[in-house]
mmCIF file with all atom_site columns, C-alpha atoms in Angstrom:
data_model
loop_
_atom_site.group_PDB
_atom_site.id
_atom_site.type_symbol
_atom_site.label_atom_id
_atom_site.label_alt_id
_atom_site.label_comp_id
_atom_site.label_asym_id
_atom_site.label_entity_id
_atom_site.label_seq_id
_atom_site.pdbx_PDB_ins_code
_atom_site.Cartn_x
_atom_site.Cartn_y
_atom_site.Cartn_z
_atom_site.occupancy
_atom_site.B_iso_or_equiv
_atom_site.pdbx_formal_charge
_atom_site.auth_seq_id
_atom_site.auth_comp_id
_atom_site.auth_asym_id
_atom_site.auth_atom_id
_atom_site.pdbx_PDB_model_num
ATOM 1   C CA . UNK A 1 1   ? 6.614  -71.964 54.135 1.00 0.00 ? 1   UNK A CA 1
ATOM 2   C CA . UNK A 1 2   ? 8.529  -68.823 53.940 1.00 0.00 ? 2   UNK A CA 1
ATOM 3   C CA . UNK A 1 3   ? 8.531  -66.473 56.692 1.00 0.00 ? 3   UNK A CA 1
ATOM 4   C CA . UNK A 1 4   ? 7.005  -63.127 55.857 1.00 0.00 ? 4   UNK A CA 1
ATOM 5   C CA . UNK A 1 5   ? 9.203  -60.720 54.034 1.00 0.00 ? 5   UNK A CA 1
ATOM 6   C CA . UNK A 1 6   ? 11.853 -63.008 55.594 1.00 0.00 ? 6   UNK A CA 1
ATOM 7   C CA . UNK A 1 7   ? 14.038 -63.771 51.766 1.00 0.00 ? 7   UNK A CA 1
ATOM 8   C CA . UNK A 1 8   ? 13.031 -60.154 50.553 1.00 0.00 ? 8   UNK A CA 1
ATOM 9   C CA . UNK A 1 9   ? 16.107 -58.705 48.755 1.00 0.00 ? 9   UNK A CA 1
ATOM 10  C CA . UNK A 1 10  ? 16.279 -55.155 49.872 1.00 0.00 ? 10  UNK A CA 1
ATOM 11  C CA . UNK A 1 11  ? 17.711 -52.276 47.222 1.00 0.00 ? 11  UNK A CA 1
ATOM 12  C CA . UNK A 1 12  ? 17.551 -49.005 48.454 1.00 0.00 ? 12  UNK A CA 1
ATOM 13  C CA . UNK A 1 13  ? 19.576 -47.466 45.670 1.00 0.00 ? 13  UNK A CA 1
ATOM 14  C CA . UNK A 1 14  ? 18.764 -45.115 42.939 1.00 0.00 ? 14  UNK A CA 1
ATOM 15  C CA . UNK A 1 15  ? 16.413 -46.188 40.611 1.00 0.00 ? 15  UNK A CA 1
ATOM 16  C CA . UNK A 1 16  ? 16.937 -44.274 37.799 1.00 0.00 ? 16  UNK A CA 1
ATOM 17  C CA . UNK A 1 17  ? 18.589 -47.030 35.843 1.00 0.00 ? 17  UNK A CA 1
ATOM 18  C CA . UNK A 1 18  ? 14.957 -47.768 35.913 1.00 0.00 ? 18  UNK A CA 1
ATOM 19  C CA . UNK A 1 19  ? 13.689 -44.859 34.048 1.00 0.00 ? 19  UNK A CA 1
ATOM 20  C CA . UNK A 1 20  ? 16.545 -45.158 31.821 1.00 0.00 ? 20  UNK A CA 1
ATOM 21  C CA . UNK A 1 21  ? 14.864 -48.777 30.839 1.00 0.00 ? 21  UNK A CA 1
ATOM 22  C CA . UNK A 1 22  ? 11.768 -47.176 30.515 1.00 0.00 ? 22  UNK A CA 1
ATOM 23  C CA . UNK A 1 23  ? 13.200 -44.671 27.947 1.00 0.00 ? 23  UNK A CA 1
ATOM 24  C CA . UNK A 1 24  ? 15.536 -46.872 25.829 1.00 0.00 ? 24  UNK A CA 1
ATOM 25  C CA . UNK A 1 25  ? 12.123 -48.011 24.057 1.00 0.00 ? 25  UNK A CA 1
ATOM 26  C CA . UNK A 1 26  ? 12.081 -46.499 20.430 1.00 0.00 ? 26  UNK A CA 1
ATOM 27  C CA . UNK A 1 27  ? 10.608 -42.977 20.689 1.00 0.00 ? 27  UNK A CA 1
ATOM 28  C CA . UNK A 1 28  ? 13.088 -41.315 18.014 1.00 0.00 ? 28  UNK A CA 1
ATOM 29  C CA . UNK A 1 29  ? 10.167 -40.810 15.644 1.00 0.00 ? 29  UNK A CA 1
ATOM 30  C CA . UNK A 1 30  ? 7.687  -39.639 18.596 1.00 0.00 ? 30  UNK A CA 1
ATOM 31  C CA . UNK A 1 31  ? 6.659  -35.975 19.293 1.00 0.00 ? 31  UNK A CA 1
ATOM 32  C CA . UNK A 1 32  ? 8.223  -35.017 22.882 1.00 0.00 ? 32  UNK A CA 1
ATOM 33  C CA . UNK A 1 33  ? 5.017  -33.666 24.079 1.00 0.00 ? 33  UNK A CA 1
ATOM 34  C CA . UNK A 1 34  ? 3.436  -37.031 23.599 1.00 0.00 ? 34  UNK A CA 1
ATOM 35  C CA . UNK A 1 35  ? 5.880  -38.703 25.050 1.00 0.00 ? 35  UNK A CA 1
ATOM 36  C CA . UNK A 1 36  ? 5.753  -36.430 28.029 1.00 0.00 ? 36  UNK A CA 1
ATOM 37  C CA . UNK A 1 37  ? 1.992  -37.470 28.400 1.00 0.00 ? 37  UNK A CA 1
ATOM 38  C CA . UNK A 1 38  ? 2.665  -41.396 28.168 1.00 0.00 ? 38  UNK A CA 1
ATOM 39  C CA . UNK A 1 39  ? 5.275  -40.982 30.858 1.00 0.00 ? 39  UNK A CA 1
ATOM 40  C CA . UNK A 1 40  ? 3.222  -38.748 32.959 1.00 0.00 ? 40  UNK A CA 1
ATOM 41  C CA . UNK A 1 41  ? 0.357  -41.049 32.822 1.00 0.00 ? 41  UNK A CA 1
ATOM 42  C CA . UNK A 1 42  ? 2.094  -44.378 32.998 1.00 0.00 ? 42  UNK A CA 1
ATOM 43  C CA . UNK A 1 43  ? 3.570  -42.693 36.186 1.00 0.00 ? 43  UNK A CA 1
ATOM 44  C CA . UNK A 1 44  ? 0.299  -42.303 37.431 1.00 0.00 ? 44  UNK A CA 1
ATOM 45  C CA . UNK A 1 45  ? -0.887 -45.872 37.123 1.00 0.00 ? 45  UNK A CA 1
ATOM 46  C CA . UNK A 1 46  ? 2.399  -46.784 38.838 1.00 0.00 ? 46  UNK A CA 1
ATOM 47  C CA . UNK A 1 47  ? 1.723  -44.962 41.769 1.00 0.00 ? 47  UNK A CA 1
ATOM 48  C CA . UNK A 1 48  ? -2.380 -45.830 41.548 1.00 0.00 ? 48  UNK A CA 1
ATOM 49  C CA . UNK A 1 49  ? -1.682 -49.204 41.042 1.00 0.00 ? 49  UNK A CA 1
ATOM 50  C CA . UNK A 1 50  ? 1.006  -49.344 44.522 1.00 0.00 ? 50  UNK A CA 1
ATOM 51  C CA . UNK A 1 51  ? -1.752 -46.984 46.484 1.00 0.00 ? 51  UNK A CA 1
ATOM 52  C CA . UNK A 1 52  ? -4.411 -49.259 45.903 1.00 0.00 ? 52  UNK A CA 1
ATOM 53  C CA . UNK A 1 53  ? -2.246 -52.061 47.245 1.00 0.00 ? 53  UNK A CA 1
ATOM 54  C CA . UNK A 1 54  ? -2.080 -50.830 50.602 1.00 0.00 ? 54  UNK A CA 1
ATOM 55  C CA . UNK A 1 55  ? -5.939 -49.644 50.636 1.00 0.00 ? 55  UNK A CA 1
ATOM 56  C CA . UNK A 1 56  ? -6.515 -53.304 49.736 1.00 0.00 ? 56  UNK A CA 1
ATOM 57  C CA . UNK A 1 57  ? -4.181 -54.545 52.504 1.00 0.00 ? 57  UNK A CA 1
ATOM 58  C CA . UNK A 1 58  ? -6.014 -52.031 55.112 1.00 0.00 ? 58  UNK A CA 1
ATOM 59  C CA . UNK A 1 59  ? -9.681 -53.129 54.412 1.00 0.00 ? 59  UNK A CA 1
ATOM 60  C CA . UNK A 1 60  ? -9.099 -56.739 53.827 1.00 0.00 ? 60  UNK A CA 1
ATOM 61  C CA . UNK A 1 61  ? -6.437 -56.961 56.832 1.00 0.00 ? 61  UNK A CA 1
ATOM 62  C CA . UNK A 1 62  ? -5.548 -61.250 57.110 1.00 0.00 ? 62  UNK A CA 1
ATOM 63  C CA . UNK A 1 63  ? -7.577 -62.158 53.897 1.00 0.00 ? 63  UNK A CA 1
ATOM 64  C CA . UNK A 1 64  ? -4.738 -60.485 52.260 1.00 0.00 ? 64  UNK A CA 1
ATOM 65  C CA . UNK A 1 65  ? -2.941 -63.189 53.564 1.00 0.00 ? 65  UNK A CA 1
ATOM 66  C CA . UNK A 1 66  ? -2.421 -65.068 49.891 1.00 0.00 ? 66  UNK A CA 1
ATOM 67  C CA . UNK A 1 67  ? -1.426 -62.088 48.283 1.00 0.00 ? 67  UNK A CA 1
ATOM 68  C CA . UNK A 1 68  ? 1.041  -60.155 51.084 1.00 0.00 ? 68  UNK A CA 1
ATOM 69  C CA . UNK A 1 69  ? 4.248  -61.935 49.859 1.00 0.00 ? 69  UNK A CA 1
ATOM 70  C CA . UNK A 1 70  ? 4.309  -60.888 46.267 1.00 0.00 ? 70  UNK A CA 1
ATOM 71  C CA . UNK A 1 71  ? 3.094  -57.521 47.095 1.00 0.00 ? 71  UNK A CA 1
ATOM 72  C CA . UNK A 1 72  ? 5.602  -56.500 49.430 1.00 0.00 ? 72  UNK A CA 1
ATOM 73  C CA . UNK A 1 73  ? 8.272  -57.858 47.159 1.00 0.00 ? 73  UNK A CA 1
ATOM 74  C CA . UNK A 1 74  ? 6.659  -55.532 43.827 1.00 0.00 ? 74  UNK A CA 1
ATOM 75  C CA . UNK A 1 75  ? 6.257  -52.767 46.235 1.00 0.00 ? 75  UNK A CA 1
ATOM 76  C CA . UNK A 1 76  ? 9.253  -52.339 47.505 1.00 0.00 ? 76  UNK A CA 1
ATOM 77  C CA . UNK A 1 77  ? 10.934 -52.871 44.236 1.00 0.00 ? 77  UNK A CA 1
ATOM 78  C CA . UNK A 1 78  ? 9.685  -48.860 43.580 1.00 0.00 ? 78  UNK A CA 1
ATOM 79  C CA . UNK A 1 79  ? 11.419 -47.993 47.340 1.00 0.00 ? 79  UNK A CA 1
ATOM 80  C CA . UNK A 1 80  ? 14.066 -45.939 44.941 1.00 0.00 ? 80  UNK A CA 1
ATOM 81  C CA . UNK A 1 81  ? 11.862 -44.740 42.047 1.00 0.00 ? 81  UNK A CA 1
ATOM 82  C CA . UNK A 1 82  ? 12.913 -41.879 40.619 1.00 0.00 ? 82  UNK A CA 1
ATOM 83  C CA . UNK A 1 83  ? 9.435  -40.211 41.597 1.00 0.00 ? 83  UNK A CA 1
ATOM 84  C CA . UNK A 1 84  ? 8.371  -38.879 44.548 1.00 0.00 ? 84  UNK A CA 1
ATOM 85  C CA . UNK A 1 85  ? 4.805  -39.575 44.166 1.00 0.00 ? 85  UNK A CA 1
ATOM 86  C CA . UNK A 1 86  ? 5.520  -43.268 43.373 1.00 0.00 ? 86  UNK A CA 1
ATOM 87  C CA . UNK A 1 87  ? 7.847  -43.482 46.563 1.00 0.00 ? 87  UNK A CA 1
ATOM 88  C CA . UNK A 1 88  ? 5.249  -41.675 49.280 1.00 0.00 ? 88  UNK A CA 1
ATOM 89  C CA . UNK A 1 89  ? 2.974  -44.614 48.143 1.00 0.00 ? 89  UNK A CA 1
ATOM 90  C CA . UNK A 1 90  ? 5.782  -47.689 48.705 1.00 0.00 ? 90  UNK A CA 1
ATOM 91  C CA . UNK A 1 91  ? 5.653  -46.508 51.965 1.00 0.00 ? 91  UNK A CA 1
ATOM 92  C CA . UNK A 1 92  ? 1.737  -45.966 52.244 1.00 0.00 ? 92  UNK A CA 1
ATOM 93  C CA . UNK A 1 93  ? 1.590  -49.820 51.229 1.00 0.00 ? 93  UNK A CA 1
ATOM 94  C CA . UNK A 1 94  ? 4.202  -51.144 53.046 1.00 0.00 ? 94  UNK A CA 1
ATOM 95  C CA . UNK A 1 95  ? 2.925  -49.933 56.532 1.00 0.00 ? 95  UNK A CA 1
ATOM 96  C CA . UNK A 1 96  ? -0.263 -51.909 55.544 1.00 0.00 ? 96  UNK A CA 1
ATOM 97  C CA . UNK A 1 97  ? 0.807  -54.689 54.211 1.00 0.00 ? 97  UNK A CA 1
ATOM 98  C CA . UNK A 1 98  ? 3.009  -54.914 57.749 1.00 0.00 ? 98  UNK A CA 1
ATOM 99  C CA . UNK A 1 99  ? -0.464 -54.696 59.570 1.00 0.00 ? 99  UNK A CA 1
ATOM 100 C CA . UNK A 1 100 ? -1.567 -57.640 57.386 1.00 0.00 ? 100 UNK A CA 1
ATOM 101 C CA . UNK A 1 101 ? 1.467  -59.501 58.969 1.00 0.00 ? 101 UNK A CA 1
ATOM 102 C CA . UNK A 1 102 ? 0.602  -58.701 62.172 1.00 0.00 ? 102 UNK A CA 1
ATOM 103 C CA . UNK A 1 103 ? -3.327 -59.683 61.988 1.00 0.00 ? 103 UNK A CA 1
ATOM 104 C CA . UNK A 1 104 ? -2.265 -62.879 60.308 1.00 0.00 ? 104 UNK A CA 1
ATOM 105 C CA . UNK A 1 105 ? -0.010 -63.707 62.949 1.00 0.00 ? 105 UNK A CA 1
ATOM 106 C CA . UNK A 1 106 ? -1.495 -62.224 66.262 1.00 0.00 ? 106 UNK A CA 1
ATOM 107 C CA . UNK A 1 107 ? 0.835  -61.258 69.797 1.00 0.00 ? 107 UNK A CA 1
ATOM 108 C CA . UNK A 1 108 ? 0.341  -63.756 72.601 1.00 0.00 ? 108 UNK A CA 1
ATOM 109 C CA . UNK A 1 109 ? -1.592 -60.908 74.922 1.00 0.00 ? 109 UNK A CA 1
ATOM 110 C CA . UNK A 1 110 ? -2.574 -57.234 73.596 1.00 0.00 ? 110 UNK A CA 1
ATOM 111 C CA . UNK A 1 111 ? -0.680 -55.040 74.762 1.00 0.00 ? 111 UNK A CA 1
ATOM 112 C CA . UNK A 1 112 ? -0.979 -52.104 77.369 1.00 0.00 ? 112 UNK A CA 1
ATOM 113 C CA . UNK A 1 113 ? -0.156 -48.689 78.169 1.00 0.00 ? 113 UNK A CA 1
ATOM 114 C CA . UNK A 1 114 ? 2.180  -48.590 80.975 1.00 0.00 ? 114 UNK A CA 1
ATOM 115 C CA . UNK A 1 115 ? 3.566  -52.092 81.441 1.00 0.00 ? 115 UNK A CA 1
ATOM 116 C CA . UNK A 1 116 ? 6.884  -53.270 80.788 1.00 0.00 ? 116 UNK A CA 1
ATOM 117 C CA . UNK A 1 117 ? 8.055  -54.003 77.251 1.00 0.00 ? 117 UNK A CA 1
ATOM 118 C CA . UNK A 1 118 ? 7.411  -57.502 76.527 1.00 0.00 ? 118 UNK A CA 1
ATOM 119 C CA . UNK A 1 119 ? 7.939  -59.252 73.294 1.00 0.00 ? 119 UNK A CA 1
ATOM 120 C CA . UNK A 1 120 ? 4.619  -60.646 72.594 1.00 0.00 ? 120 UNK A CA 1
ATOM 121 C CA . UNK A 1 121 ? 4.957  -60.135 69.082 1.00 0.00 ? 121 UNK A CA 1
ATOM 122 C CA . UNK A 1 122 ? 4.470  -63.727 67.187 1.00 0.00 ? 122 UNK A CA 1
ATOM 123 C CA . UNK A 1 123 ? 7.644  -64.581 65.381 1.00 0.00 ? 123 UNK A CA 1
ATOM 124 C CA . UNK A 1 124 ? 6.466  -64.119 61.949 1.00 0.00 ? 124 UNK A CA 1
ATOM 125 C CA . UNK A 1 125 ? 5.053  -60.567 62.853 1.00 0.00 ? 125 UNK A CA 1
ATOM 126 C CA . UNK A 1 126 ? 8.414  -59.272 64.488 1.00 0.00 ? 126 UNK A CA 1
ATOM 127 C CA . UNK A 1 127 ? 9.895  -60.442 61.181 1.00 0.00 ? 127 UNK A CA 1
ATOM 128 C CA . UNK A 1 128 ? 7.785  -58.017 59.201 1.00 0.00 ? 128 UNK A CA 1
ATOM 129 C CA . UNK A 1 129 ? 8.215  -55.308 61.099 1.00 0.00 ? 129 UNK A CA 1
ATOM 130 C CA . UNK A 1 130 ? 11.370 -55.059 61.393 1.00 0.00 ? 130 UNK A CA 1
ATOM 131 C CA . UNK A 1 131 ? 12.159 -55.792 57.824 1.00 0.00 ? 131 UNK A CA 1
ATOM 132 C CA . UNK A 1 132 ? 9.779  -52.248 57.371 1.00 0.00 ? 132 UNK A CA 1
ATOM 133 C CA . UNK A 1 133 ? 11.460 -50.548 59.982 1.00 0.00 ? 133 UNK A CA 1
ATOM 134 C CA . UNK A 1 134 ? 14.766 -51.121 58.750 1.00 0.00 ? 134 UNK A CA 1
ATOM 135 C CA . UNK A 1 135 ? 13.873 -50.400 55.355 1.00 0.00 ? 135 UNK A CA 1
ATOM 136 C CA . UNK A 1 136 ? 12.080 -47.123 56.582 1.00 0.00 ? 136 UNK A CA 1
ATOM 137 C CA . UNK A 1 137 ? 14.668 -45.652 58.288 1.00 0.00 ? 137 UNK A CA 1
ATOM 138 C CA . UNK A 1 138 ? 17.735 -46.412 55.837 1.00 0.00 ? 138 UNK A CA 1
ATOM 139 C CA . UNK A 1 139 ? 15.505 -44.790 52.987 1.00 0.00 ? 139 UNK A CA 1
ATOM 140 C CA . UNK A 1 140 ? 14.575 -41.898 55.334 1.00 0.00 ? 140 UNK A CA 1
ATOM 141 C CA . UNK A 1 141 ? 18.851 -41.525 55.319 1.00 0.00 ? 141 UNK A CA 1
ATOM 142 C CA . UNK A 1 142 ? 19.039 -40.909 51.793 1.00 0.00 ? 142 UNK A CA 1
ATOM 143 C CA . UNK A 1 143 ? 15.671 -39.622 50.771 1.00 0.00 ? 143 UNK A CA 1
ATOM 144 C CA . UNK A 1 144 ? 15.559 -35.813 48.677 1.00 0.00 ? 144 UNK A CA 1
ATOM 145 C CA . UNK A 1 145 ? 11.775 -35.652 49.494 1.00 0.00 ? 145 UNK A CA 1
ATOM 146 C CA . UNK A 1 146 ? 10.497 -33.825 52.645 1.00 0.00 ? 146 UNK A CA 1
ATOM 147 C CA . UNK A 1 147 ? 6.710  -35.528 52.076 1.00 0.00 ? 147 UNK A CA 1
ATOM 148 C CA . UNK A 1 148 ? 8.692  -38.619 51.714 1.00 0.00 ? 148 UNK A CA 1
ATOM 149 C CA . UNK A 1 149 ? 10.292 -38.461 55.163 1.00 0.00 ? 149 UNK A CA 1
ATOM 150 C CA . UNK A 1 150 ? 7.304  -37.180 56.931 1.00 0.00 ? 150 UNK A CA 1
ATOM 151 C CA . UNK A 1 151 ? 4.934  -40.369 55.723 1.00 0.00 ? 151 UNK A CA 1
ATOM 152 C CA . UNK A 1 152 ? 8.022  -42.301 56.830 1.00 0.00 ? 152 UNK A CA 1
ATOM 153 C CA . UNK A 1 153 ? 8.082  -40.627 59.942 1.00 0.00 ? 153 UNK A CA 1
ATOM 154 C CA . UNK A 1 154 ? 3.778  -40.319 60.461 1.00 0.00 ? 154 UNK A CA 1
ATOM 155 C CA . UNK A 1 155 ? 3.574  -44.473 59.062 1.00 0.00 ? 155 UNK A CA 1
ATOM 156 C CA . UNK A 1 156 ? 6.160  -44.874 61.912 1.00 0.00 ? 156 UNK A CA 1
ATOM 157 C CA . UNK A 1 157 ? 4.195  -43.670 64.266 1.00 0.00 ? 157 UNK A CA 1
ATOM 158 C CA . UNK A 1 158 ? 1.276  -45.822 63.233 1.00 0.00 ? 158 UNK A CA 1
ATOM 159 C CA . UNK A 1 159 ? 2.870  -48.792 63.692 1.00 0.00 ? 159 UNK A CA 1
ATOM 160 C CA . UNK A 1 160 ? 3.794  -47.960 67.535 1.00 0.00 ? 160 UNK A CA 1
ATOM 161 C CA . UNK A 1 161 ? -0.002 -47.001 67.892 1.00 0.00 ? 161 UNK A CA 1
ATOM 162 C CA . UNK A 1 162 ? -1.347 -50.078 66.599 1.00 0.00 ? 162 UNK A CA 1
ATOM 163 C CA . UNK A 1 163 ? 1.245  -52.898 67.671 1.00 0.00 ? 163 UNK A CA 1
ATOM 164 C CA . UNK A 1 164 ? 2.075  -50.957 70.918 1.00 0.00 ? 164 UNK A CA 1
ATOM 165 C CA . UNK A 1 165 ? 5.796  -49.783 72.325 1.00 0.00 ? 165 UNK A CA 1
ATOM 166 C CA . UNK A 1 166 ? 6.858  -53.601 71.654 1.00 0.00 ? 166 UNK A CA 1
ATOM 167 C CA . UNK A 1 167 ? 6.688  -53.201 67.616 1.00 0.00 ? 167 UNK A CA 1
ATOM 168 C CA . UNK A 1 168 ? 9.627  -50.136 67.727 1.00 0.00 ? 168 UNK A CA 1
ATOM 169 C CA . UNK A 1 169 ? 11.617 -50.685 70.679 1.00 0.00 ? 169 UNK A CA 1
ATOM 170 C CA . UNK A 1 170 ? 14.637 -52.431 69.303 1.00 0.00 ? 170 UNK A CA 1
ATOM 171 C CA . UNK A 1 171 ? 14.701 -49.281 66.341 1.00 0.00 ? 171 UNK A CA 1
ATOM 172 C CA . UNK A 1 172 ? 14.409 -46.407 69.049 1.00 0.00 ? 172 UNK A CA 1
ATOM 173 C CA . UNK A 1 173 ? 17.750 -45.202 68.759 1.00 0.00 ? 173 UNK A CA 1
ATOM 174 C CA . UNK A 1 174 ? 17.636 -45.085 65.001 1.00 0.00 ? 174 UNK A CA 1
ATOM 175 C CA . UNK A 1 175 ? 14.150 -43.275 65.001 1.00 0.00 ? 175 UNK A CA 1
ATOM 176 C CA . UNK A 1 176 ? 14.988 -40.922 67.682 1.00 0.00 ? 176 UNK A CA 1
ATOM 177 C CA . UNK A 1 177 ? 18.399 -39.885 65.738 1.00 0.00 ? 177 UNK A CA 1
ATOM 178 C CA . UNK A 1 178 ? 16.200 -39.221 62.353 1.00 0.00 ? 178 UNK A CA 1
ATOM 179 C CA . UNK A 1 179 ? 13.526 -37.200 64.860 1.00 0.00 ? 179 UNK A CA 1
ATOM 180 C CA . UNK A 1 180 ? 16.613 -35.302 66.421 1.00 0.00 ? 180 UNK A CA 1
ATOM 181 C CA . UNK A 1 181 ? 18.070 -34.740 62.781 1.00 0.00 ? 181 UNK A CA 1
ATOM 182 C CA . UNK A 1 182 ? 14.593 -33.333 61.485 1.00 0.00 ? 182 UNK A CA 1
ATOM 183 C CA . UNK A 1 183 ? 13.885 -31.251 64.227 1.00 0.00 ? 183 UNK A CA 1
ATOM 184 C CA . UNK A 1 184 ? 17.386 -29.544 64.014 1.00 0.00 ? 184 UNK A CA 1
ATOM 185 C CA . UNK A 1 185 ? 16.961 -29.611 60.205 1.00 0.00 ? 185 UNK A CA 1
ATOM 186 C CA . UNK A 1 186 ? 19.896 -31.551 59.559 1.00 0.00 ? 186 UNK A CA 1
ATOM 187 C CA . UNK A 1 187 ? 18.957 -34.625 57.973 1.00 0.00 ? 187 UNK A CA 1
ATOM 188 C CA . UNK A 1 188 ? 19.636 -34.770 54.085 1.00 0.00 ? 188 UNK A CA 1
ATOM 189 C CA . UNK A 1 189 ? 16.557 -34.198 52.636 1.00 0.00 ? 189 UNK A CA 1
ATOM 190 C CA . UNK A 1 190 ? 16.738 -30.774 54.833 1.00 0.00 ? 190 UNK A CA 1
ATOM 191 C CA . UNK A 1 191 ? 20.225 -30.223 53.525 1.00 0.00 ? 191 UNK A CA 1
ATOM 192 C CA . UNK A 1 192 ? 19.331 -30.041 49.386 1.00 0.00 ? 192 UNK A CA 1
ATOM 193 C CA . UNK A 1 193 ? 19.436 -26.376 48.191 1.00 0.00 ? 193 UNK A CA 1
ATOM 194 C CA . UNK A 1 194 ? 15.946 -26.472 46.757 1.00 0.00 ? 194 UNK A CA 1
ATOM 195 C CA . UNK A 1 195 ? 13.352 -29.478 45.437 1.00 0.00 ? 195 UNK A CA 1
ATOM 196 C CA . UNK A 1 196 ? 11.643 -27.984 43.122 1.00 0.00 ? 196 UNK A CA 1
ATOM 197 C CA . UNK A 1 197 ? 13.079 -30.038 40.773 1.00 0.00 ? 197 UNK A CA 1
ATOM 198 C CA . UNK A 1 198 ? 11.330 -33.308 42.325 1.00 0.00 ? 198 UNK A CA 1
ATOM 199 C CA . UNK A 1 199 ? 7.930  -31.483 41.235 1.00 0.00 ? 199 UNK A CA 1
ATOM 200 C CA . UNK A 1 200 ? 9.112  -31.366 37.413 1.00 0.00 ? 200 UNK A CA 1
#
């Protein structure tokens, strides 16, 4: 069996060849206004559809077990959509479907405030989060959207909460740069001129 989110091919480009796809259908002969409301809605769905994912994952927990795999893999492939509303919900979903990993696949002892940093995550857990970890802090690098960053930064958080120190320790000095970089308002999404545009 394949370890979880252990062959996922991470892309954390731009993924407005995507939109481009989505555009190269025939709409020569459509009215722009229509067209405006197809897109608008289908974008809606998209990000309904990846939302729901993670609600799923968060009430159902390890009985989202048969379904985890392919919906990290169709999650993340929207990591770089060209939307910001589409990519505050990859990362809503992927910090549950993590959880899911770490339910199905339990640490050896709970852990505790104030003891040493042990491992005790299981294998297959560790795997998944640092997979999201990684992937969360190389999008926060190149991320336009403040909203964006901060459920990066909050869905962070929640992992340390729930898996204990033992689940972020090996990322600390990447997540403590990104802190550093927000709170001096240096990181890039702090550097664009204006995002208004992200809202159009």
């Amino acid at each position: 069996r394949k370890s979880v989110f252990g062959n996922t091919q991470i892309e954390l480009g731009d993924s407005s060849e995507d939109d481009d796809e989505e555009d190269e259908e025939d709409d020569s002969d459509d009215e722009p206004g229509r067209m405006l409301r197809v897109r608008a809605d289908d974008l809606d769905k998209k990000a309904a559809a990846i939302h729901a994912v993670g609600i799923f994952a968060k009430a159902t927990k390890a009985q989202f077990q048969p379904y985890l795999e392919t919906s990290f893999e169709k999650v993340l492939d929207c990591i770089a959509y060209f939307h910001e509303s589409v990519r505050e919900n990859v990362v809503f979903a992927m910090r549950h479907l993590t959880s899911v990993a770490y339910c199905m696949h339990p640490p050896s002892e709970p852990w505790q405030k104030g003891l040493p940093t042990v491992d005790t995550l299981h294998p297959e857990a560790r795997r998944a989060v640092d997979q999201t970890l990684s992937i969360y802090l190389q999008r926060a690098e190149q991320e336009e959207s403040k909203e964006v960053v901060k459920i990066i930064c909050d869905s962070i958080a929640e992992i340390a909460k729930e898996m204990g120190p033992v689940a972020v320790h090996k990322h600390m000095d990447q997540i403590m740069k990104l802190l550093f970089a927000l709170m001096k308002q240096e990181s890039f999404c702090q550097s664009l001129p204006c995002d208004e545009f992200e809202d159009e």
